[in-house]
Coordinates of C-alpha atoms in Angstrom, one line a residue:
Chain A
M1 CA 82.2 115.1 98.2
I2 CA 84.8 115.2 101.0
A3 CA 83.6 111.7 102.1
V4 CA 85.3 110.2 99.0
H5 CA 88.6 111.4 100.3
L6 CA 88.3 110.1 103.8
P7 CA 90.9 107.3 103.3
I8 CA 93.7 109.7 102.4
L9 CA 92.6 112.2 105.0
Q10 CA 93.0 109.5 107.6
V11 CA 96.7 109.4 107.0
V12 CA 97.5 112.9 105.7
L13 CA 95.9 114.9 108.5
P14 CA 98.3 113.6 111.2
L15 CA 101.2 114.0 108.7
I16 CA 100.3 117.7 108.1
A17 CA 99.7 118.2 111.8
A18 CA 103.2 117.0 112.7
P19 CA 105.2 119.9 111.4
L20 CA 102.5 122.3 112.6
C21 CA 103.6 121.3 116.1
V22 CA 107.1 122.6 115.4
L23 CA 105.8 125.9 114.0
F24 CA 103.3 126.6 116.8
R25 CA 105.2 125.8 119.9
A26 CA 103.6 128.1 122.3
R27 CA 102.3 126.7 125.6
D28 CA 100.0 123.7 125.1
L29 CA 99.5 124.4 121.4
P30 CA 101.5 121.4 120.2
W31 CA 99.4 119.2 122.4
A32 CA 96.2 120.8 121.2
I33 CA 97.2 120.2 117.6
A34 CA 98.0 116.6 118.3
A35 CA 94.8 116.1 120.2
V36 CA 92.6 117.6 117.4
A37 CA 94.5 115.5 114.8
T38 CA 94.0 112.3 116.8
W39 CA 90.3 112.9 117.4
T40 CA 89.7 113.8 113.8
A41 CA 91.4 110.6 112.8
F42 CA 89.3 108.8 115.3
A43 CA 86.1 110.3 113.7
I44 CA 87.3 109.4 110.2
S45 CA 88.1 105.8 111.1
G46 CA 84.6 105.6 112.6
L47 CA 83.1 106.9 109.4
L48 CA 85.2 104.5 107.3
L49 CA 84.1 101.5 109.4
A50 CA 80.5 102.5 109.0
Q51 CA 81.0 102.9 105.2
V52 CA 82.7 99.5 104.9
Y53 CA 79.8 97.9 106.8
S54 CA 77.2 99.6 104.6
V55 CA 78.7 99.5 101.1
G56 CA 81.6 97.1 101.3
V57 CA 85.3 97.4 100.4
I58 CA 86.5 101.0 99.8
S59 CA 89.2 101.4 97.2
Y60 CA 91.0 104.8 96.9
E61 CA 93.3 105.6 94.1
I62 CA 96.1 108.0 95.2
G63 CA 96.5 110.8 92.6
D64 CA 93.9 109.1 90.4
W65 CA 96.4 106.5 89.2
A66 CA 94.4 103.2 88.8
P67 CA 95.7 100.2 90.6
P68 CA 97.8 98.1 90.2
W69 CA 100.0 100.8 88.7
G70 CA 99.2 103.5 91.3
I71 CA 99.2 103.1 95.0
E72 CA 95.8 102.0 96.2
Y73 CA 94.3 102.5 99.7
R74 CA 92.0 99.6 100.3
I75 CA 89.8 99.4 103.3
D76 CA 87.9 96.2 104.1
A77 CA 86.3 95.0 107.3
L78 CA 89.8 93.9 108.7
N79 CA 91.7 97.2 108.4
A80 CA 88.7 99.4 109.1
F81 CA 88.5 97.5 112.4
V82 CA 92.2 97.9 113.2
L83 CA 92.1 101.6 112.2
L84 CA 89.3 102.1 114.8
V85 CA 91.3 100.4 117.5
V86 CA 94.4 102.4 116.8
S87 CA 92.8 105.7 116.6
G88 CA 90.3 105.1 119.4
V89 CA 92.9 104.2 122.0
S90 CA 95.1 107.0 120.8
A91 CA 92.3 109.4 121.3
A92 CA 92.0 108.5 125.0
V93 CA 95.8 108.4 125.4
I94 CA 96.5 111.8 123.9
L95 CA 94.1 113.4 126.5
F96 CA 95.9 111.5 129.2
G97 CA 99.2 112.7 127.7
R98 CA 99.1 116.4 128.4
D99 CA 99.6 116.5 132.2
S100 CA 101.4 113.2 132.3
M101 CA 104.0 114.4 129.8
L102 CA 104.4 117.7 131.6
A103 CA 105.3 115.9 134.7
E104 CA 107.6 113.3 133.2
F105 CA 109.1 115.2 130.2
G106 CA 108.7 118.9 131.0
R107 CA 107.8 121.7 128.7
S108 CA 111.0 122.6 127.0
R109 CA 111.0 120.2 124.0
E110 CA 107.3 119.3 124.2
Y111 CA 106.6 120.3 120.6
L112 CA 109.2 117.8 119.3
F113 CA 107.6 115.1 121.4
Y114 CA 104.2 115.7 119.9
T115 CA 105.7 115.9 116.4
A116 CA 107.2 112.5 116.9
Y117 CA 103.9 111.2 118.3
L118 CA 101.9 112.4 115.3
L119 CA 104.4 110.9 112.9
T120 CA 104.2 107.6 114.7
F121 CA 100.4 107.8 114.6
C122 CA 100.4 108.7 110.9
G123 CA 102.7 105.7 110.2
L124 CA 100.6 103.3 112.1
L125 CA 97.4 104.4 110.3
G126 CA 99.3 104.3 107.0
V127 CA 100.5 100.7 107.5
T128 CA 96.9 99.7 108.2
I129 CA 95.2 101.5 105.4
T130 CA 97.5 100.9 102.5
G131 CA 96.9 98.3 99.8
D132 CA 100.4 98.4 98.5
A133 CA 103.1 96.2 99.8
F134 CA 106.0 98.6 99.5
N135 CA 104.0 101.5 100.8
L136 CA 103.4 99.4 103.8
F137 CA 107.1 99.2 104.5
V138 CA 107.6 103.0 104.1
F139 CA 104.8 103.7 106.6
L140 CA 106.2 101.0 108.9
E141 CA 109.5 102.8 109.0
I142 CA 107.8 106.2 109.5
S143 CA 106.0 104.8 112.6
S144 CA 109.2 103.0 113.8
L145 CA 111.4 106.1 113.5
G146 CA 108.8 108.1 115.5
T147 CA 108.6 105.3 118.1
Y148 CA 112.4 105.3 118.7
V149 CA 112.2 109.0 119.5
L150 CA 109.2 108.5 121.8
I151 CA 110.9 105.8 123.7
A152 CA 114.1 107.7 124.0
S153 CA 112.2 110.6 125.7
G154 CA 111.9 108.6 128.9
N155 CA 113.6 110.0 132.0
N156 CA 115.7 107.0 132.9
R157 CA 119.0 106.9 130.9
R158 CA 118.1 103.3 130.1
A159 CA 115.4 104.6 127.8
L160 CA 118.2 105.4 125.4
L161 CA 119.5 101.9 125.4
A162 CA 116.0 100.5 125.0
S163 CA 115.3 102.8 122.1
Y164 CA 118.7 101.8 120.5
Q165 CA 118.0 98.2 120.9
Y166 CA 114.5 98.6 119.3
L167 CA 116.1 100.6 116.5
I168 CA 118.4 97.7 115.7
L169 CA 115.8 95.0 115.9
G170 CA 113.1 97.0 114.3
T171 CA 115.3 97.9 111.3
I172 CA 116.2 94.2 110.9
G173 CA 112.5 93.3 111.0
A174 CA 111.6 96.0 108.5
T175 CA 114.5 95.1 106.2
F176 CA 113.3 91.5 106.2
I177 CA 109.9 92.8 105.1
V178 CA 111.6 94.7 102.2
I179 CA 113.5 91.5 101.2
G180 CA 110.2 89.6 101.2
V181 CA 108.4 92.2 99.2
G182 CA 111.4 92.3 96.8
F183 CA 111.2 88.6 96.1
L184 CA 107.5 88.9 95.5
Y185 CA 108.0 91.7 93.1
A186 CA 110.7 89.8 91.3
M187 CA 108.3 86.9 90.8
T188 CA 105.1 88.8 90.0
G189 CA 106.1 92.4 88.8
T190 CA 103.5 93.9 91.0
L191 CA 103.2 95.5 94.5
N192 CA 99.5 95.9 94.8
M193 CA 98.3 93.5 97.4
V194 CA 95.2 92.3 95.6
D195 CA 97.1 91.9 92.4
L196 CA 99.9 90.1 94.3
A197 CA 97.4 87.7 95.8
G198 CA 96.2 86.4 92.5
R199 CA 99.6 86.0 91.0
V200 CA 101.4 84.6 94.1
Q201 CA 98.7 82.0 94.7
A202 CA 99.0 80.9 91.1
Y203 CA 102.6 79.9 91.7
G204 CA 102.0 77.5 94.6
A205 CA 105.0 76.3 96.5
N206 CA 107.7 77.9 94.4
T207 CA 111.0 78.3 96.2
T208 CA 111.2 82.1 95.8
I209 CA 107.7 82.5 97.0
V210 CA 108.4 80.3 100.1
V211 CA 111.6 82.4 100.8
A212 CA 109.6 85.6 100.5
F213 CA 106.9 84.1 102.8
T214 CA 109.6 83.3 105.4
F215 CA 111.2 86.7 105.3
L216 CA 107.8 88.4 105.6
V217 CA 106.6 86.3 108.5
V218 CA 109.8 86.7 110.5
G219 CA 109.9 90.4 109.8
A220 CA 106.3 90.9 110.9
S221 CA 106.8 88.7 113.9
L222 CA 109.7 90.9 115.0
K223 CA 107.5 93.9 114.8
L224 CA 104.6 92.3 116.7
A225 CA 107.0 91.0 119.3
L226 CA 106.1 87.3 119.0
F227 CA 108.0 85.2 121.5
P228 CA 111.0 84.7 121.2
L229 CA 111.4 87.9 119.0
H230 CA 110.1 90.1 121.8
L231 CA 113.4 91.1 123.3
W232 CA 113.1 94.7 122.4
L233 CA 109.7 95.2 124.0
P234 CA 110.1 94.9 127.8
A235 CA 112.8 97.5 128.1
A236 CA 111.1 99.8 125.6
Y237 CA 107.8 99.8 127.5
T238 CA 109.4 100.1 130.9
Y239 CA 111.6 103.1 130.3
A240 CA 109.4 105.0 127.9
P241 CA 107.2 107.8 129.4
S242 CA 103.8 106.4 130.7
M243 CA 101.8 107.9 127.9
V244 CA 104.1 106.4 125.3
S245 CA 103.9 103.0 127.0
A246 CA 100.1 103.2 126.9
F247 CA 100.1 104.4 123.3
L248 CA 102.5 101.7 122.0
A249 CA 101.1 98.8 124.0
A250 CA 97.7 99.5 122.5
T251 CA 98.7 100.3 118.9
A252 CA 102.2 99.3 117.7
T253 CA 102.1 95.6 118.3
K254 CA 98.5 95.5 117.1
V255 CA 99.5 97.0 113.8
G256 CA 102.4 94.5 113.6
L257 CA 99.9 91.7 114.0
Y258 CA 97.7 93.2 111.3
V259 CA 100.7 93.2 109.0
L260 CA 101.2 89.5 109.7
V261 CA 97.6 88.7 109.1
R262 CA 97.5 90.8 105.9
F263 CA 100.5 89.0 104.4
V264 CA 99.5 85.5 105.5
F265 CA 95.8 85.7 104.6
T266 CA 95.4 88.2 101.9
I267 CA 98.6 87.9 99.8
F268 CA 99.6 84.3 100.3
G269 CA 96.2 83.0 101.1
P270 CA 95.2 80.7 103.9
E271 CA 95.4 77.6 101.6
F272 CA 99.1 78.2 100.9
S273 CA 100.1 79.5 104.4
F274 CA 98.3 76.9 106.5
V275 CA 97.9 73.9 104.3
T276 CA 100.9 73.9 102.0
L277 CA 103.4 75.4 104.5
S278 CA 101.5 74.5 107.7
L279 CA 102.3 77.8 109.4
G280 CA 99.7 77.1 112.1
L281 CA 101.8 74.7 114.0
P282 CA 104.9 76.8 114.6
L283 CA 102.8 79.8 115.3
A284 CA 100.7 77.9 117.9
I285 CA 103.8 76.5 119.6
L286 CA 105.5 79.9 119.8
A287 CA 102.3 81.5 121.0
L288 CA 101.8 78.9 123.8
V289 CA 105.4 78.8 125.0
G290 CA 105.4 82.6 124.9
M291 CA 102.3 82.8 127.0
F292 CA 103.7 80.6 129.8
V293 CA 107.3 81.9 129.7
T294 CA 106.5 85.6 129.6
S295 CA 103.6 85.4 132.1
T296 CA 105.9 83.6 134.5
V297 CA 108.6 86.2 134.0
A298 CA 106.0 88.9 134.6
I299 CA 105.2 87.4 138.1
F300 CA 108.8 88.1 139.2
Q301 CA 109.0 91.7 138.1
N302 CA 109.4 94.5 140.7
D303 CA 108.5 97.3 138.3
V304 CA 104.8 97.3 137.3
K305 CA 105.4 98.8 133.9
R306 CA 107.9 96.0 133.2
M307 CA 105.4 93.4 134.5
L308 CA 102.7 94.8 132.1
A309 CA 105.2 94.7 129.3
F310 CA 105.9 91.0 129.7
S311 CA 102.2 90.5 130.1
S312 CA 101.8 92.2 126.7
V313 CA 104.0 89.6 125.1
A314 CA 101.9 86.9 126.7
Q315 CA 98.7 88.5 125.4
I316 CA 100.2 88.7 121.9
G317 CA 100.4 84.9 122.3
Y318 CA 96.6 84.7 122.6
M319 CA 96.1 86.7 119.5
V320 CA 98.6 84.7 117.5
L321 CA 97.2 81.4 118.8
G322 CA 93.8 82.5 117.5
I323 CA 95.3 83.3 114.1
S324 CA 97.1 80.0 114.0
I325 CA 93.9 78.0 114.3
H326 CA 93.0 79.5 110.9
T327 CA 89.3 78.8 111.2
M328 CA 86.6 81.5 111.1
L329 CA 86.2 81.3 114.9
G330 CA 89.9 81.2 115.6
V331 CA 90.8 84.2 113.5
A332 CA 87.9 86.2 114.8
A333 CA 89.0 85.3 118.4
G334 CA 92.5 86.5 117.7
L335 CA 91.2 89.8 116.2
M336 CA 88.8 90.2 119.0
H337 CA 91.6 89.9 121.5
L338 CA 93.5 92.5 119.5
F339 CA 90.6 95.0 120.1
N340 CA 90.2 94.0 123.8
H341 CA 93.9 93.9 124.6
A342 CA 94.3 97.5 123.3
L343 CA 91.7 98.6 125.8
M344 CA 93.1 96.6 128.7
K345 CA 96.7 97.6 128.3
G346 CA 95.6 101.2 127.5
A347 CA 93.7 101.3 130.8
L348 CA 96.5 99.5 132.8
F349 CA 99.3 101.6 131.5
C350 CA 97.3 104.8 132.1
A351 CA 96.6 103.8 135.7
V352 CA 100.3 103.2 136.2
G353 CA 100.9 106.6 134.6
C354 CA 98.6 108.1 137.3
I355 CA 100.7 106.5 140.0
V356 CA 103.9 107.7 138.4
Y357 CA 102.4 111.2 138.2
R358 CA 101.8 111.3 142.0
V359 CA 104.5 109.1 143.4
G360 CA 107.1 109.4 140.7
S361 CA 107.9 105.8 140.2
S362 CA 106.3 102.7 138.7
R363 CA 108.1 100.3 141.1
L364 CA 105.9 97.9 143.0
D365 CA 106.8 99.7 146.3
A366 CA 105.4 102.9 144.9
F367 CA 102.0 101.3 144.8
A368 CA 101.9 100.7 148.6
G369 CA 98.9 102.3 150.1
A370 CA 97.6 103.5 146.7
G371 CA 94.3 101.6 147.3
R372 CA 93.3 104.1 150.0
R373 CA 95.0 107.2 148.8
M374 CA 94.3 106.9 145.1
P375 CA 91.1 104.8 145.1
W376 CA 89.9 105.8 141.6
T377 CA 93.3 105.1 140.0
M378 CA 93.5 101.7 141.6
A379 CA 89.9 100.9 140.7
A380 CA 90.7 101.6 137.1
F381 CA 93.8 99.4 137.4
C382 CA 91.7 96.6 138.9
T383 CA 89.1 96.9 136.1
G384 CA 91.9 96.6 133.5
G385 CA 93.4 93.8 135.5
I386 CA 90.2 91.8 135.7
S387 CA 89.7 92.3 132.0
L388 CA 93.2 91.1 131.4
I389 CA 92.6 87.9 133.5
G390 CA 89.4 87.4 131.5
L391 CA 86.6 87.4 134.1
P392 CA 83.0 87.6 132.9
L393 CA 81.4 90.9 132.1
T394 CA 84.7 92.3 130.8
A395 CA 86.0 92.6 127.3
G396 CA 88.8 90.2 128.1
F397 CA 86.4 87.4 128.9
V398 CA 84.7 87.7 125.5
G399 CA 87.9 87.3 123.6
K400 CA 89.1 84.4 125.7
W401 CA 85.7 82.7 125.5
Y402 CA 85.8 82.7 121.7
L403 CA 89.4 81.6 121.7
V404 CA 88.6 78.6 123.9
L405 CA 85.5 77.8 121.7
A406 CA 87.6 78.0 118.6
L407 CA 90.2 75.6 120.1
I408 CA 87.6 73.1 121.1
D409 CA 85.8 73.5 117.7
R410 CA 89.1 72.7 116.0
G411 CA 89.6 69.7 118.3
W412 CA 92.6 71.2 120.1
W413 CA 91.0 71.0 123.5
P414 CA 94.3 70.4 125.4
L415 CA 95.3 73.8 124.2
A416 CA 92.1 75.3 125.5
V417 CA 93.0 74.0 128.9
L418 CA 96.4 75.6 128.6
V419 CA 94.8 78.9 127.7
V420 CA 92.8 78.8 130.9
L421 CA 95.8 77.8 132.9
S422 CA 97.9 80.6 131.6
S423 CA 95.2 83.1 132.5
M424 CA 95.8 81.9 136.1
L425 CA 99.3 83.3 135.8
A426 CA 97.8 86.7 135.1
V427 CA 95.8 86.4 138.3
I428 CA 99.1 86.0 140.2
Y429 CA 100.8 89.0 138.8
I430 CA 97.8 91.3 138.9
W431 CA 97.2 90.2 142.5
R432 CA 100.7 91.1 143.5
V433 CA 100.0 94.7 142.6
V434 CA 96.5 94.7 144.2
E435 CA 97.9 93.2 147.4
V436 CA 100.6 95.9 147.7
A437 CA 98.2 98.7 146.8
Y438 CA 95.4 97.7 149.2
F439 CA 97.0 95.9 152.1
R440 CA 100.4 97.5 152.6
D441 CA 101.0 100.8 154.3
P442 CA 102.6 103.5 152.2
L443 CA 106.3 104.0 152.4
P444 CA 107.2 106.6 155.0
E445 CA 109.4 108.6 152.7
A446 CA 106.6 108.8 150.1
G447 CA 105.0 111.8 151.8
P448 CA 101.4 112.8 151.4
V449 CA 99.9 111.5 148.1
E450 CA 96.5 112.4 146.8
E451 CA 94.3 111.1 144.0
A452 CA 95.5 111.8 140.4
P453 CA 93.9 114.9 138.8
L454 CA 90.8 114.6 136.6
S455 CA 92.8 115.2 133.4
L456 CA 94.5 111.9 134.0
L457 CA 91.6 110.0 135.6
L458 CA 89.0 110.7 133.0
P459 CA 90.9 109.2 130.0
T460 CA 92.0 106.3 132.3
W461 CA 88.5 105.7 133.3
A462 CA 87.2 106.0 129.7
L463 CA 89.5 103.1 128.8
A464 CA 88.6 101.1 131.9
F465 CA 84.9 101.7 131.3
A466 CA 85.4 100.6 127.7
N467 CA 86.6 97.2 129.1
I468 CA 83.3 96.8 130.9
W469 CA 81.2 98.2 128.1
F470 CA 82.6 95.9 125.4
G471 CA 82.3 93.0 127.8
I472 CA 78.5 93.5 127.9
E473 CA 77.6 95.3 124.7
T474 CA 79.7 93.1 122.4
S475 CA 78.3 94.0 119.0
L476 CA 81.2 96.1 117.9
N477 CA 84.1 93.9 119.0
V478 CA 82.5 90.5 118.3
N479 CA 80.7 91.3 115.1
G480 CA 83.6 93.5 113.9
A481 CA 86.1 90.7 114.4
F482 CA 83.8 88.2 112.7
A483 CA 83.3 90.5 109.7
A484 CA 87.1 91.0 109.6
A485 CA 87.8 87.3 109.7
E486 CA 85.2 86.7 107.0
S487 CA 86.7 89.3 104.8
I488 CA 90.2 87.7 104.8
L489 CA 89.2 84.0 105.0
G490 CA 86.6 84.1 102.2
G491 CA 85.3 80.6 102.0
F492 CA 88.3 79.0 103.5
G493 CA 88.0 76.6 106.5
S494 CA 84.2 76.9 106.8
Chain B
M1 CA 133.1 73.7 86.4
A2 CA 129.3 73.5 87.0
L3 CA 129.8 75.0 90.4
T4 CA 131.8 78.0 89.2
D5 CA 129.2 78.5 86.4
A6 CA 126.4 78.5 89.0
I7 CA 128.3 81.1 91.0
A8 CA 129.1 83.2 88.0
A9 CA 125.5 83.1 86.8
H10 CA 124.2 84.3 90.1
F11 CA 127.1 86.6 90.8
N12 CA 124.9 89.5 92.0
Y13 CA 123.1 87.3 94.5
W14 CA 126.4 86.1 96.0
I15 CA 127.5 89.7 96.5
V16 CA 124.2 90.4 98.2
I17 CA 124.5 87.4 100.5
I18 CA 128.1 88.1 101.5
L19 CA 127.3 91.8 102.2
M20 CA 124.1 90.9 104.1
M21 CA 125.8 88.4 106.3
T22 CA 128.8 90.7 106.9
G23 CA 126.4 93.4 108.1
F24 CA 124.2 91.1 110.1
Y25 CA 127.3 89.6 111.8
L26 CA 128.5 93.1 112.8
V27 CA 125.1 94.0 114.2
I28 CA 125.0 90.8 116.3
A29 CA 128.7 90.4 117.4
H30 CA 130.2 93.9 117.7
P31 CA 129.9 95.5 121.2
N32 CA 130.5 99.0 119.9
K33 CA 127.3 100.8 119.1
I34 CA 128.6 102.8 116.1
N35 CA 130.0 99.6 114.6
K36 CA 126.6 98.0 115.0
L37 CA 125.0 100.9 113.0
I38 CA 127.6 100.5 110.3
G39 CA 126.7 96.8 110.2
L40 CA 123.0 97.7 110.0
T41 CA 123.8 100.1 107.1
I42 CA 125.7 97.4 105.2
F43 CA 122.8 95.0 105.8
Q44 CA 120.3 97.4 104.4
T45 CA 122.6 98.3 101.4
S46 CA 122.8 94.6 100.4
V47 CA 119.0 94.7 100.0
F48 CA 119.3 97.8 97.8
I49 CA 121.7 95.9 95.6
L50 CA 119.3 93.0 95.5
Y51 CA 116.5 95.2 94.2
I52 CA 118.6 97.0 91.7
S53 CA 120.0 93.7 90.3
F54 CA 116.5 92.3 89.9
A55 CA 115.7 95.2 87.6
Y56 CA 118.7 94.8 85.3
V57 CA 118.1 93.3 81.9
R58 CA 121.2 92.4 79.9
G59 CA 121.6 94.4 76.8
A60 CA 118.6 96.7 77.6
T61 CA 118.5 100.4 77.8
A62 CA 116.9 103.0 80.0
P63 CA 113.2 103.2 79.8
I64 CA 112.9 105.9 77.2
I65 CA 111.4 105.0 73.8
V66 CA 114.3 105.1 71.3
E67 CA 114.4 103.9 67.8
G68 CA 116.1 100.5 67.5
W69 CA 115.6 99.3 71.1
D70 CA 113.1 96.8 72.3
D71 CA 114.3 95.9 75.8
Y72 CA 114.1 98.3 78.6
V73 CA 115.4 98.1 82.2
N74 CA 112.6 98.2 84.8
P75 CA 112.8 101.6 86.5
L76 CA 110.4 100.8 89.3
P77 CA 112.9 99.0 91.7
H78 CA 115.2 102.0 91.3
V79 CA 112.5 104.3 92.5
L80 CA 111.6 102.0 95.4
I81 CA 115.2 101.9 96.4
L82 CA 115.5 105.6 96.3
T83 CA 112.7 105.6 98.9
A84 CA 114.4 102.9 100.9
I85 CA 117.7 104.8 100.9
V86 CA 116.0 107.8 102.4
V87 CA 114.4 105.6 105.0
G88 CA 117.8 104.0 105.7
I89 CA 119.5 107.4 106.1
A90 CA 116.8 108.5 108.5
T91 CA 117.3 105.4 110.5
T92 CA 121.0 105.8 110.6
A93 CA 120.6 109.5 111.7
V94 CA 118.2 108.6 114.5
G95 CA 120.6 105.8 115.5
L96 CA 123.6 108.0 115.6
A97 CA 121.7 110.7 117.6
L98 CA 120.9 108.0 120.1
V99 CA 124.5 107.0 120.3
V100 CA 125.5 110.6 121.0
R101 CA 123.0 110.7 123.9
I102 CA 124.1 107.3 125.1
H103 CA 127.7 108.6 125.2
R104 CA 126.6 111.6 127.2
A105 CA 124.6 109.5 129.6
F106 CA 127.1 106.7 130.2
G107 CA 130.4 108.0 129.1
T108 CA 131.0 105.1 126.7
I109 CA 129.3 103.5 123.7
D110 CA 130.7 100.0 124.3
E111 CA 128.1 97.5 125.4
D112 CA 130.5 95.6 127.6
E113 CA 131.4 98.8 129.5
I114 CA 127.8 100.0 129.8
Q115 CA 126.6 96.7 131.3
P116 CA 128.3 97.2 134.7
L117 CA 127.0 100.8 134.9
L118 CA 123.4 99.5 135.0
T119 CA 123.1 99.1 138.7
D120 CA 120.5 101.8 139.3
P121 CA 116.9 100.5 139.2

């Protein structure tokens, strides 16, 4: 009986848990509430994915109002896949968060932090699960408002500036989405995505529809930090607490990408987006330029968190490049990289969080000697790094392999060469950290440093291990991505 | 004549465009962080007006069944915008809270004055 209501529980449980954190603020209770809510959400998203694979698309009518009048939650192979990524990485990160946040944030306003975390989490899940275009905007703003608070809780006073900058740009992005949705509503009189799809695609290249398309694509690109709209991201990830960086890097931009994919493929349809308006070309160009520019910038960073943040923008380029190919292989490769990148950046940011916990800084100098003094932390960092570069037997390799295949299959083989070349840039920036950690003596003023506690190491290693696991046992990420690509492409491009 | 007619016929859209660009310009160009938020609010408000003016039907009444009326104004955009207003207020509130903390941390809310203070790593 309760299984019927899983779609709404997925969103409502974190939402209910959020105020509970404010009510029960005794020692560690807020964290425990957040952890239970996150793990329950993880379990629910697993059940939903299994249900989608066995019986197909799930449609849930909120309050029993039939769509298209009521709000519908609609779960297909695409958003079930994204839900699992978001809740899965969050489940590891929340365990990491307890001690990491105690060290970086303290206990005094802990309950407010976890309230903001749960609201962000609820918003991200809501964006992903909803089948209503305006509801998507509301959830997007819930997650964004939570994110601003999470970023501002960093210790460095620059976190405030980073959060403010993201608030400005994020609100502009979200407002663009409202404008786009408004134009679509003016043309069609509906907000339900499936209903919209049929009506919008019947119009063809109508001016209002094209304007709506433009606003929605630009708005979503701001949210997913597509180069050159990524300016909010590096500062936000650098100055946020370590747990927040891991959480956001693995979830927020992924949901942004999902929003783009949902609008472009489900509502406007691949035929309109890629044939009539040839969106593929600008996306591919921005993705490629972004990959090279931000990877190069990453090489010159002296703060490892900042380096990983720039690397995130570059990795978003791979996902967008996959989408821009708009073939079955290409879209699947992009979505696969979405899954894999969440694991890599989760592991990498958690490993940096371990260093911050022991040494108190994420600057490159702080890593000196960490190879010997914190061997497990650095091993996890290296595993994440290898996956990021895309060496065989890691998840990163699988994604890039399919991306290169898709490019060759499409006849864009020079781009395939560029993808491999840009991966070399990742070798350089990861190597800089490895070199400092393993071959340089620790700074004299650093004092004695020991390995991070198990409460941090275990979640970090869970994510690092997942990178290896999904590089070998690829049925979930590869088949999941293909099922998702099939669900949104239909018969297009095959 | 044709031009003035075109402007008059789409008068609501011109208002929206002017407001939107005013707000957007403030956000981009003004160094003061509170003025930026004011710009952001104007920018969002222009979208609210866009939605509300979509819904308006000339010579129609509120969507309550009344004898003698056949045309009704669409109530849905109003409801959507009520939600959007709440979201907008929340955003402004968080933004202003951040500005207060920025003022405490830096002693100023002017971007040009904050920039030279950012010498620490």
